[in-house]
Every structure is written in C-alpha cells, then in structure tokens.
Amino acid sequence: MEPTPLKLGATILIAAALGAALGAALGGCSTVSNTVSNTVGDPFVAPGKFQFIHCDEIAKRLVIAQDREQELHALMDRAGSGVGGGAVSLFVYEPDLQGVQADLRMLRQVAGEKRCSDEVLKAAPKADISPLH
C-alpha cells in the first residue's frame, strides 16, 4: 500500500515542525554555555592554569595561541574545500580550536587580573612555531 499524497505531505510537515522545534530548543545553547563557563569555569582550560606566570610570559603565550588559532582556521578552510572536509574540520580541528580559544580567553582574563600593561601584551615577541603539515 503506497502512501497517499496527503499522508506524505502531513509526514513532511510534521518532520519540518519537529526540526524547527529542535532548532529553537538548541538555539539558546550558546547563551547557556557562556553562562556555564562564567559560573563553573571553562571546560577546555584547567582552573588556575595561567595564574602563576608573569605578564611577559602571558604575552608570549598569547602570541603563540593567536598564531595557532589562525593556523587552525586556515586548515579548516582548506579542509572544507575538499570532499568530506567538513567532517575532518568538525572532528579533527574543531576540538583543538575550541581549546586554543579557551586558552586565549583565560590568558586575557589573567592578564586583566594581573593588570598587565597593554604595551607588554602588544610588544610580545613573535613566537617561533612552525606550521603543521
């Protein structure tokens, strides 16, 4: 017995409504995750990871993390251009990118808490890191 066009249309309508409801329910996750990370802490960074380093070391680590973030974005863009690149980006590069971005947030927060001068952070020497191939 084949489904009639009316039943098929109703099934598609129900599936679309469920998809929209799921999207609406998950749409607030970014706000919730910001609230959770402000309350509980960032799940990608160990608490106190940067508390015992000085401003000049914070500046060096900021440069390294910013370079790594740019490198990961470039790798994700390059992977996205190929077949299956989205999956590679999602499973390989995205977790690393989230960790680097969490480090950047924590480094900036610690620099603010330690009242590191903007000149120290801007004058940080360029880190020697080689790109991954």
Short mmCIF file of N, CA and C in Angstrom, two decimals:
data_model
loop_
_atom_site.label_atom_id
_atom_site.label_comp_id
_atom_site.label_asym_id
_atom_site.label_seq_id
_atom_site.Cartn_x
_atom_site.Cartn_y
_atom_site.Cartn_z
N MET A 1 0.84 -1.16 0.00
CA MET A 1 0.00 0.00 0.00
C MET A 1 0.89 1.24 0.00
N GLU A 2 0.75 2.05 -1.00
CA GLU A 2 1.56 3.25 -1.14
C GLU A 2 0.93 4.40 -0.38
N PRO A 3 1.78 5.28 0.20
CA PRO A 3 1.21 6.42 0.92
C PRO A 3 0.56 7.40 -0.05
N THR A 4 -0.54 7.95 0.37
CA THR A 4 -1.23 8.92 -0.46
C THR A 4 -0.50 10.25 -0.35
N PRO A 5 -0.66 11.14 -1.33
CA PRO A 5 0.00 12.44 -1.28
C PRO A 5 -0.35 13.22 -0.02
N LEU A 6 -1.57 13.04 0.49
CA LEU A 6 -1.99 13.76 1.70
C LEU A 6 -1.19 13.27 2.91
N LYS A 7 -1.02 11.94 3.04
CA LYS A 7 -0.27 11.38 4.16
C LYS A 7 1.21 11.76 4.04
N LEU A 8 1.74 11.74 2.85
CA LEU A 8 3.13 12.10 2.62
C LEU A 8 3.38 13.56 2.97
N GLY A 9 2.46 14.43 2.58
CA GLY A 9 2.58 15.85 2.91
C GLY A 9 2.50 16.10 4.40
N ALA A 10 1.62 15.38 5.09
CA ALA A 10 1.49 15.52 6.54
C ALA A 10 2.75 15.05 7.24
N THR A 11 3.35 13.98 6.75
CA THR A 11 4.59 13.47 7.33
C THR A 11 5.73 14.48 7.17
N ILE A 12 5.82 15.08 6.02
CA ILE A 12 6.85 16.08 5.78
C ILE A 12 6.62 17.30 6.66
N LEU A 13 5.38 17.71 6.80
CA LEU A 13 5.04 18.85 7.66
C LEU A 13 5.40 18.58 9.11
N ILE A 14 5.11 17.39 9.60
CA ILE A 14 5.44 17.02 10.98
C ILE A 14 6.96 17.00 11.17
N ALA A 15 7.67 16.43 10.21
CA ALA A 15 9.14 16.38 10.31
C ALA A 15 9.73 17.79 10.32
N ALA A 16 9.20 18.68 9.50
CA ALA A 16 9.68 20.06 9.46
C ALA A 16 9.39 20.77 10.77
N ALA A 17 8.22 20.54 11.33
CA ALA A 17 7.86 21.17 12.61
C ALA A 17 8.76 20.67 13.73
N LEU A 18 9.04 19.37 13.74
CA LEU A 18 9.95 18.82 14.75
C LEU A 18 11.36 19.38 14.59
N GLY A 19 11.80 19.51 13.36
CA GLY A 19 13.12 20.09 13.10
C GLY A 19 13.20 21.54 13.56
N ALA A 20 12.16 22.30 13.30
CA ALA A 20 12.12 23.70 13.74
C ALA A 20 12.10 23.80 15.26
N ALA A 21 11.34 22.91 15.90
CA ALA A 21 11.29 22.92 17.37
C ALA A 21 12.64 22.55 17.96
N LEU A 22 13.31 21.58 17.37
CA LEU A 22 14.64 21.19 17.84
C LEU A 22 15.64 22.32 17.66
N GLY A 23 15.57 22.98 16.51
CA GLY A 23 16.46 24.12 16.27
C GLY A 23 16.23 25.25 17.25
N ALA A 24 14.98 25.52 17.55
CA ALA A 24 14.65 26.57 18.52
C ALA A 24 15.12 26.19 19.92
N ALA A 25 14.97 24.92 20.25
CA ALA A 25 15.39 24.46 21.58
C ALA A 25 16.91 24.54 21.74
N LEU A 26 17.64 24.19 20.70
CA LEU A 26 19.10 24.21 20.77
C LEU A 26 19.69 25.57 20.45
N GLY A 27 18.90 26.48 19.96
CA GLY A 27 19.42 27.79 19.58
C GLY A 27 19.96 28.58 20.75
N GLY A 28 19.47 28.33 21.94
CA GLY A 28 19.95 29.05 23.11
C GLY A 28 21.16 28.42 23.75
N CYS A 29 21.72 27.37 23.17
CA CYS A 29 22.85 26.68 23.78
C CYS A 29 24.07 27.57 23.91
N SER A 30 24.32 28.44 22.96
CA SER A 30 25.50 29.29 23.07
C SER A 30 25.38 30.23 24.26
N THR A 31 24.20 30.74 24.52
CA THR A 31 24.00 31.60 25.68
C THR A 31 24.16 30.80 26.95
N VAL A 32 23.62 29.60 26.97
CA VAL A 32 23.73 28.75 28.15
C VAL A 32 25.20 28.40 28.39
N SER A 33 25.96 28.08 27.33
CA SER A 33 27.35 27.70 27.51
C SER A 33 28.17 28.86 28.03
N ASN A 34 27.87 30.10 27.61
CA ASN A 34 28.58 31.26 28.16
C ASN A 34 28.27 31.42 29.64
N THR A 35 27.02 31.22 30.02
CA THR A 35 26.63 31.32 31.42
C THR A 35 27.32 30.24 32.24
N VAL A 36 27.37 29.03 31.71
CA VAL A 36 28.01 27.92 32.42
C VAL A 36 29.49 28.19 32.57
N SER A 37 30.16 28.65 31.52
CA SER A 37 31.60 28.88 31.62
C SER A 37 31.91 30.03 32.57
N ASN A 38 31.02 31.02 32.68
CA ASN A 38 31.24 32.10 33.63
C ASN A 38 31.01 31.63 35.05
N THR A 39 30.09 30.69 35.25
CA THR A 39 29.75 30.22 36.59
C THR A 39 30.68 29.10 37.05
N VAL A 40 30.82 28.08 36.22
CA VAL A 40 31.56 26.89 36.59
C VAL A 40 33.02 26.97 36.17
N GLY A 41 33.30 27.62 35.08
CA GLY A 41 34.64 27.67 34.52
C GLY A 41 34.62 27.08 33.13
N ASP A 42 35.65 27.37 32.39
CA ASP A 42 35.74 26.90 31.01
C ASP A 42 36.09 25.42 31.00
N PRO A 43 35.31 24.58 30.31
CA PRO A 43 35.60 23.15 30.32
C PRO A 43 36.86 22.78 29.54
N PHE A 44 37.41 23.70 28.76
CA PHE A 44 38.59 23.40 27.96
C PHE A 44 39.90 23.85 28.61
N VAL A 45 39.83 24.52 29.77
CA VAL A 45 41.03 25.03 30.42
C VAL A 45 41.00 24.63 31.88
N ALA A 46 42.14 24.13 32.35
CA ALA A 46 42.25 23.78 33.76
C ALA A 46 42.21 25.04 34.61
N PRO A 47 41.48 25.03 35.70
CA PRO A 47 41.43 26.22 36.56
C PRO A 47 42.84 26.56 37.07
N GLY A 48 43.17 27.83 37.03
CA GLY A 48 44.47 28.28 37.53
C GLY A 48 45.64 27.96 36.64
N LYS A 49 45.38 27.55 35.41
CA LYS A 49 46.45 27.13 34.50
C LYS A 49 47.48 28.23 34.28
N PHE A 50 47.03 29.48 34.24
CA PHE A 50 47.94 30.60 33.94
C PHE A 50 48.14 31.53 35.13
N GLN A 51 47.74 31.14 36.32
CA GLN A 51 47.79 32.04 37.47
C GLN A 51 49.21 32.37 37.93
N PHE A 52 50.16 31.49 37.70
CA PHE A 52 51.49 31.68 38.26
C PHE A 52 52.53 32.11 37.23
N ILE A 53 52.09 32.66 36.12
CA ILE A 53 53.05 33.16 35.14
C ILE A 53 52.99 34.68 35.10
N HIS A 54 54.10 35.28 34.71
CA HIS A 54 54.23 36.74 34.70
C HIS A 54 53.71 37.31 33.38
N CYS A 55 53.56 38.62 33.35
CA CYS A 55 52.97 39.31 32.20
C CYS A 55 53.75 39.05 30.91
N ASP A 56 55.08 39.02 30.98
CA ASP A 56 55.84 38.79 29.74
C ASP A 56 55.60 37.38 29.20
N GLU A 57 55.44 36.40 30.07
CA GLU A 57 55.12 35.04 29.63
C GLU A 57 53.69 34.96 29.11
N ILE A 58 52.78 35.69 29.72
CA ILE A 58 51.40 35.75 29.22
C ILE A 58 51.40 36.30 27.80
N ALA A 59 52.20 37.35 27.56
CA ALA A 59 52.27 37.95 26.23
C ALA A 59 52.79 36.95 25.20
N LYS A 60 53.82 36.19 25.56
CA LYS A 60 54.37 35.19 24.65
C LYS A 60 53.33 34.11 24.33
N ARG A 61 52.64 33.67 25.36
CA ARG A 61 51.63 32.62 25.16
C ARG A 61 50.44 33.13 24.36
N LEU A 62 50.10 34.40 24.52
CA LEU A 62 49.03 34.98 23.70
C LEU A 62 49.40 34.95 22.23
N VAL A 63 50.64 35.31 21.92
CA VAL A 63 51.09 35.30 20.53
C VAL A 63 51.04 33.89 19.96
N ILE A 64 51.53 32.92 20.74
CA ILE A 64 51.52 31.53 20.28
C ILE A 64 50.08 31.06 20.04
N ALA A 65 49.18 31.36 20.97
CA ALA A 65 47.79 30.92 20.84
C ALA A 65 47.10 31.61 19.67
N GLN A 66 47.37 32.90 19.47
CA GLN A 66 46.76 33.61 18.33
C GLN A 66 47.25 33.05 17.01
N ASP A 67 48.54 32.73 16.93
CA ASP A 67 49.07 32.13 15.71
C ASP A 67 48.45 30.76 15.46
N ARG A 68 48.29 29.98 16.52
CA ARG A 68 47.70 28.65 16.38
C ARG A 68 46.23 28.75 15.95
N GLU A 69 45.52 29.73 16.50
CA GLU A 69 44.12 29.93 16.11
C GLU A 69 44.03 30.26 14.62
N GLN A 70 44.89 31.14 14.14
CA GLN A 70 44.88 31.48 12.71
C GLN A 70 45.23 30.27 11.86
N GLU A 71 46.19 29.48 12.32
CA GLU A 71 46.59 28.28 11.59
C GLU A 71 45.44 27.28 11.51
N LEU A 72 44.73 27.10 12.61
CA LEU A 72 43.59 26.17 12.62
C LEU A 72 42.47 26.65 11.71
N HIS A 73 42.21 27.95 11.70
CA HIS A 73 41.19 28.48 10.79
C HIS A 73 41.59 28.22 9.34
N ALA A 74 42.86 28.41 9.03
CA ALA A 74 43.33 28.16 7.66
C ALA A 74 43.20 26.68 7.31
N LEU A 75 43.55 25.80 8.24
CA LEU A 75 43.42 24.36 7.99
C LEU A 75 41.96 23.96 7.80
N MET A 76 41.08 24.55 8.59
CA MET A 76 39.65 24.24 8.47
C MET A 76 39.10 24.74 7.14
N ASP A 77 39.54 25.91 6.71
CA ASP A 77 39.10 26.44 5.41
C ASP A 77 39.58 25.54 4.28
N ARG A 78 40.84 25.10 4.38
CA ARG A 78 41.39 24.24 3.34
C ARG A 78 40.70 22.88 3.33
N ALA A 79 40.43 22.33 4.52
CA ALA A 79 39.75 21.03 4.60
C ALA A 79 38.32 21.14 4.09
N GLY A 80 37.68 22.28 4.34
CA GLY A 80 36.30 22.47 3.92
C GLY A 80 36.12 22.49 2.42
N SER A 81 37.20 22.73 1.68
CA SER A 81 37.08 22.80 0.22
C SER A 81 37.08 21.43 -0.43
N GLY A 82 37.46 20.39 0.31
CA GLY A 82 37.52 19.05 -0.27
C GLY A 82 36.32 18.21 0.13
N VAL A 83 36.24 17.04 -0.46
CA VAL A 83 35.16 16.11 -0.14
C VAL A 83 35.39 15.56 1.27
N GLY A 84 34.38 15.63 2.09
CA GLY A 84 34.50 15.16 3.47
C GLY A 84 35.25 16.10 4.37
N GLY A 85 35.57 17.28 3.87
CA GLY A 85 36.35 18.23 4.65
C GLY A 85 35.61 18.76 5.85
N GLY A 86 34.29 18.86 5.75
CA GLY A 86 33.51 19.32 6.88
C GLY A 86 33.63 18.38 8.07
N ALA A 87 33.63 17.09 7.80
CA ALA A 87 33.78 16.10 8.86
C ALA A 87 35.17 16.16 9.48
N VAL A 88 36.18 16.35 8.63
CA VAL A 88 37.55 16.48 9.12
C VAL A 88 37.66 17.70 10.01
N SER A 89 37.11 18.80 9.56
CA SER A 89 37.14 20.03 10.37
C SER A 89 36.45 19.83 11.70
N LEU A 90 35.28 19.20 11.66
CA LEU A 90 34.49 19.02 12.87
C LEU A 90 35.18 18.11 13.88
N PHE A 91 35.72 16.99 13.42
CA PHE A 91 36.26 16.00 14.35
C PHE A 91 37.74 16.17 14.64
N VAL A 92 38.50 16.80 13.77
CA VAL A 92 39.94 16.93 13.97
C VAL A 92 40.32 18.32 14.45
N TYR A 93 39.88 19.34 13.73
CA TYR A 93 40.34 20.69 14.03
C TYR A 93 39.48 21.43 15.05
N GLU A 94 38.19 21.18 15.08
CA GLU A 94 37.29 21.94 15.95
C GLU A 94 37.62 21.78 17.44
N PRO A 95 37.88 20.57 17.94
CA PRO A 95 38.24 20.46 19.36
C PRO A 95 39.52 21.22 19.71
N ASP A 96 40.50 21.16 18.82
CA ASP A 96 41.75 21.90 19.04
C ASP A 96 41.50 23.40 19.02
N LEU A 97 40.67 23.85 18.10
CA LEU A 97 40.33 25.27 18.01
C LEU A 97 39.61 25.73 19.27
N GLN A 98 38.70 24.94 19.78
CA GLN A 98 37.99 25.31 20.99
C GLN A 98 38.95 25.41 22.18
N GLY A 99 39.91 24.51 22.24
CA GLY A 99 40.91 24.56 23.30
C GLY A 99 41.78 25.80 23.22
N VAL A 100 42.20 26.14 22.00
CA VAL A 100 43.03 27.33 21.80
C VAL A 100 42.23 28.59 22.14
N GLN A 101 40.98 28.65 21.73
CA GLN A 101 40.15 29.82 22.04
C GLN A 101 39.90 29.93 23.55
N ALA A 102 39.77 28.80 24.23
CA ALA A 102 39.61 28.83 25.68
C ALA A 102 40.89 29.34 26.34
N ASP A 103 42.05 28.91 25.83
CA ASP A 103 43.32 29.42 26.35
C ASP A 103 43.42 30.93 26.15
N LEU A 104 43.02 31.41 24.98
CA LEU A 104 43.06 32.85 24.71
C LEU A 104 42.17 33.62 25.68
N ARG A 105 40.97 33.11 25.91
CA ARG A 105 40.07 33.78 26.86
C ARG A 105 40.69 33.83 28.25
N MET A 106 41.25 32.70 28.69
CA MET A 106 41.83 32.64 30.02
C MET A 106 43.07 33.51 30.13
N LEU A 107 43.91 33.52 29.10
CA LEU A 107 45.10 34.37 29.12
C LEU A 107 44.72 35.85 29.21
N ARG A 108 43.71 36.25 28.45
CA ARG A 108 43.27 37.65 28.50
C ARG A 108 42.67 37.98 29.87
N GLN A 109 41.94 37.04 30.44
CA GLN A 109 41.35 37.26 31.75
C GLN A 109 42.45 37.40 32.81
N VAL A 110 43.44 36.51 32.78
CA VAL A 110 44.52 36.56 33.75
C VAL A 110 45.35 37.83 33.56
N ALA A 111 45.57 38.23 32.31
CA ALA A 111 46.32 39.47 32.05
C ALA A 111 45.57 40.65 32.65
N GLY A 112 44.26 40.66 32.55
CA GLY A 112 43.47 41.73 33.16
C GLY A 112 43.54 41.70 34.67
N GLU A 113 43.46 40.50 35.24
CA GLU A 113 43.53 40.36 36.69
C GLU A 113 44.89 40.80 37.23
N LYS A 114 45.95 40.51 36.49
CA LYS A 114 47.31 40.89 36.92
C LYS A 114 47.65 42.31 36.52
N ARG A 115 46.73 42.97 35.84
CA ARG A 115 46.91 44.35 35.37
C ARG A 115 48.17 44.50 34.50
N CYS A 116 48.34 43.55 33.61
CA CYS A 116 49.45 43.62 32.66
C CYS A 116 49.21 44.80 31.74
N SER A 117 50.25 45.55 31.46
CA SER A 117 50.09 46.72 30.60
C SER A 117 49.84 46.30 29.16
N ASP A 118 49.10 47.12 28.45
CA ASP A 118 48.83 46.84 27.04
C ASP A 118 50.12 46.85 26.23
N GLU A 119 51.09 47.66 26.63
CA GLU A 119 52.36 47.73 25.91
C GLU A 119 53.08 46.38 25.97
N VAL A 120 53.05 45.74 27.13
CA VAL A 120 53.70 44.44 27.27
C VAL A 120 53.03 43.42 26.36
N LEU A 121 51.70 43.44 26.32
CA LEU A 121 50.98 42.46 25.51
C LEU A 121 51.16 42.72 24.03
N LYS A 122 51.23 44.00 23.63
CA LYS A 122 51.39 44.33 22.21
C LYS A 122 52.81 44.10 21.75
N ALA A 123 53.78 44.27 22.66
CA ALA A 123 55.19 44.14 22.28
C ALA A 123 55.70 42.73 22.46
N ALA A 124 54.82 41.77 22.62
CA ALA A 124 55.24 40.39 22.83
C ALA A 124 56.04 39.92 21.62
N PRO A 125 57.17 39.28 21.86
CA PRO A 125 57.97 38.80 20.72
C PRO A 125 57.21 37.74 19.95
N LYS A 126 57.46 37.71 18.67
CA LYS A 126 56.83 36.74 17.79
C LYS A 126 57.31 35.34 18.16
N ALA A 127 56.40 34.46 18.41
CA ALA A 127 56.75 33.10 18.82
C ALA A 127 57.24 32.31 17.62
N ASP A 128 58.17 31.42 17.89
CA ASP A 128 58.69 30.57 16.84
C ASP A 128 57.91 29.26 16.83
N ILE A 129 56.89 29.20 16.00
CA ILE A 129 56.16 27.93 15.82
C ILE A 129 56.10 27.65 14.33
N SER A 130 56.27 26.42 14.02
CA SER A 130 56.21 26.05 12.61
C SER A 130 54.83 25.51 12.30
N PRO A 131 54.34 25.76 11.11
CA PRO A 131 53.01 25.25 10.74
C PRO A 131 53.02 23.73 10.62
N LEU A 132 51.88 23.14 10.94
CA LEU A 132 51.73 21.70 10.80
C LEU A 132 51.42 21.36 9.36
N HIS A 133 51.98 20.29 8.89
CA HIS A 133 51.71 19.84 7.52
C HIS A 133 51.25 18.43 7.52
#
